CSV table of C-alpha atoms in Angstrom, one decimal:
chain,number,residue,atom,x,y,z
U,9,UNK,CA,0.0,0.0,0.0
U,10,UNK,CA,1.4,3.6,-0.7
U,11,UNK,CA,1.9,6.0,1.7
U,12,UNK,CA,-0.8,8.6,0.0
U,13,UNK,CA,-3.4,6.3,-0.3
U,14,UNK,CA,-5.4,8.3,2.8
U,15,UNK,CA,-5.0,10.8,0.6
U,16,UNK,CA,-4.9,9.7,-2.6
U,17,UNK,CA,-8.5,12.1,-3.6
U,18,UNK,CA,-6.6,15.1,-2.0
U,19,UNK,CA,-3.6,14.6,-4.2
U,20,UNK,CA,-5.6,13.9,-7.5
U,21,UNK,CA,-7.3,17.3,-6.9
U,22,UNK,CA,-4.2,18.8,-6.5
U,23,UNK,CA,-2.3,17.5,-9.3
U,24,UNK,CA,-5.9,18.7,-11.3
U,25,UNK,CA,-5.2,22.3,-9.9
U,26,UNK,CA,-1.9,22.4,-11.3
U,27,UNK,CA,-2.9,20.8,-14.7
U,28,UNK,CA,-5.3,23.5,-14.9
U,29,UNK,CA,-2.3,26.2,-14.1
U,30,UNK,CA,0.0,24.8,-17.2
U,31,UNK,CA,-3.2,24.7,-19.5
U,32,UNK,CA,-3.9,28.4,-18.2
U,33,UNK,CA,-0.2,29.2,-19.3
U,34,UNK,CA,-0.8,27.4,-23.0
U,35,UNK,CA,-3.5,29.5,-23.3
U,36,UNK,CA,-1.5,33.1,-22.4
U,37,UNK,CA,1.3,31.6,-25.3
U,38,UNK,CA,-1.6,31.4,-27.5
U,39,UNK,CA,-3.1,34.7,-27.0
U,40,UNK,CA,0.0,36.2,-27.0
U,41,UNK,CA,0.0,37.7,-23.5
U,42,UNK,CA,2.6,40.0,-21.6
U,43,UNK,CA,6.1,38.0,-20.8
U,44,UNK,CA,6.2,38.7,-17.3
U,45,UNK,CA,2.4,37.8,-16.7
U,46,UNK,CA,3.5,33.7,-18.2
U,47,UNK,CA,6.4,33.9,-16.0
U,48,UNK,CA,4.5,34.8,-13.0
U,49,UNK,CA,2.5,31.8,-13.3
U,50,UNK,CA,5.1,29.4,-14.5
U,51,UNK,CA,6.4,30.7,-10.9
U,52,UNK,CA,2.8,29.5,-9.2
U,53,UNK,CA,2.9,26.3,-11.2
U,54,UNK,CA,6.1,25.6,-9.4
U,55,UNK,CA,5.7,26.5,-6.5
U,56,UNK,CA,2.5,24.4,-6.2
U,57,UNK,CA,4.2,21.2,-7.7
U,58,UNK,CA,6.8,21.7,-5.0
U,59,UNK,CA,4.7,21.8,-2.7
U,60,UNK,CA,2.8,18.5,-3.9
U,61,UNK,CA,6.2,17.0,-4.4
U,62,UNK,CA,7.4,18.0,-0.4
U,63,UNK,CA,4.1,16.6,1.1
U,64,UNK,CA,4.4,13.6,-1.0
U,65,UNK,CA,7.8,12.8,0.4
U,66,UNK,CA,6.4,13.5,3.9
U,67,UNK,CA,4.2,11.0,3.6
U,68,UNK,CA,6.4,8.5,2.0
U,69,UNK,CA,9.0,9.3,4.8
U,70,UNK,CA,6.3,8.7,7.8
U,71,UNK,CA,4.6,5.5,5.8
U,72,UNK,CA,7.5,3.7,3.6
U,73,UNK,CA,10.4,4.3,5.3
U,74,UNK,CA,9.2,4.2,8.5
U,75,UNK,CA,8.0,1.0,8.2
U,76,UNK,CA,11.3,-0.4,6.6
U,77,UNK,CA,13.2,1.0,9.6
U,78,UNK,CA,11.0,-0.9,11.9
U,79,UNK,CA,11.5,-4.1,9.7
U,80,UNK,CA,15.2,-2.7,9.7
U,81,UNK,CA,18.1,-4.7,8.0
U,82,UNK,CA,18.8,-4.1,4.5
U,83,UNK,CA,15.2,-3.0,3.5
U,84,UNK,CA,15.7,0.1,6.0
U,85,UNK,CA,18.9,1.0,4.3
U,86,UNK,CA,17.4,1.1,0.9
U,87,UNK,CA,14.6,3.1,1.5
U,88,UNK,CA,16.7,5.5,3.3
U,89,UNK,CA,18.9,5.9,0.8
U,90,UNK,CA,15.9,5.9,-1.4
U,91,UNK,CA,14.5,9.3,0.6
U,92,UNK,CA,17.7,10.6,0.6
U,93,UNK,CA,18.2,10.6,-3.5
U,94,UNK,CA,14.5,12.0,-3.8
U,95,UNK,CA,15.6,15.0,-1.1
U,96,UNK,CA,18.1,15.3,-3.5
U,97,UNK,CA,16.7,15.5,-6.7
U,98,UNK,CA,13.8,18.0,-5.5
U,99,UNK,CA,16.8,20.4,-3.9
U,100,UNK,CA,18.4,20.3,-7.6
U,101,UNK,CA,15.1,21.0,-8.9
């Protein structure tokens, strides 16, 4: 089971939000609208898939790897390091 299940309607809502944000800025391209209007919601599209991208990790972090840390051994090493490459990856971002 994944750790966003719970929340798995929450998330799909989200992620339709933010679908809606880079449709919104196809639609400035097309109608030719003011540089720094696109860029200012290329900015809110970020920031909101950050933000869906941090509180997905959270959850993974309290669901996955806490359980593999319990189980500990080799599993709880992997999904450690697992966390740790995402953390990673999203700082790079």
């Amino acid at each position: 089971m994944a750790g966003y299940t719970g929340t798995r309607e929450d998330h799909l809502r989200r992620l339709r939000r933010i679908e809606g944000q880079v449709r919104g800025l196809q639609r400035m391209v097309d109608e030719d609208k003011y540089c720094i209007d696109i860029l200012t919601q290329v900015s809110a599209a970020n920031r909101a898939l950050q933000a869906f991208a941090l509180e997905l990790l959270e959850e993974h972090m309290a669901h996955c790897v806490a359980e593999a840390i319990t189980k500990g051994g080799g599993e709880a090493d992997a999904k450690i390091k697992e966390a740790s490459d995402a953390v990673a990856r999203l700082v790079r971002s």
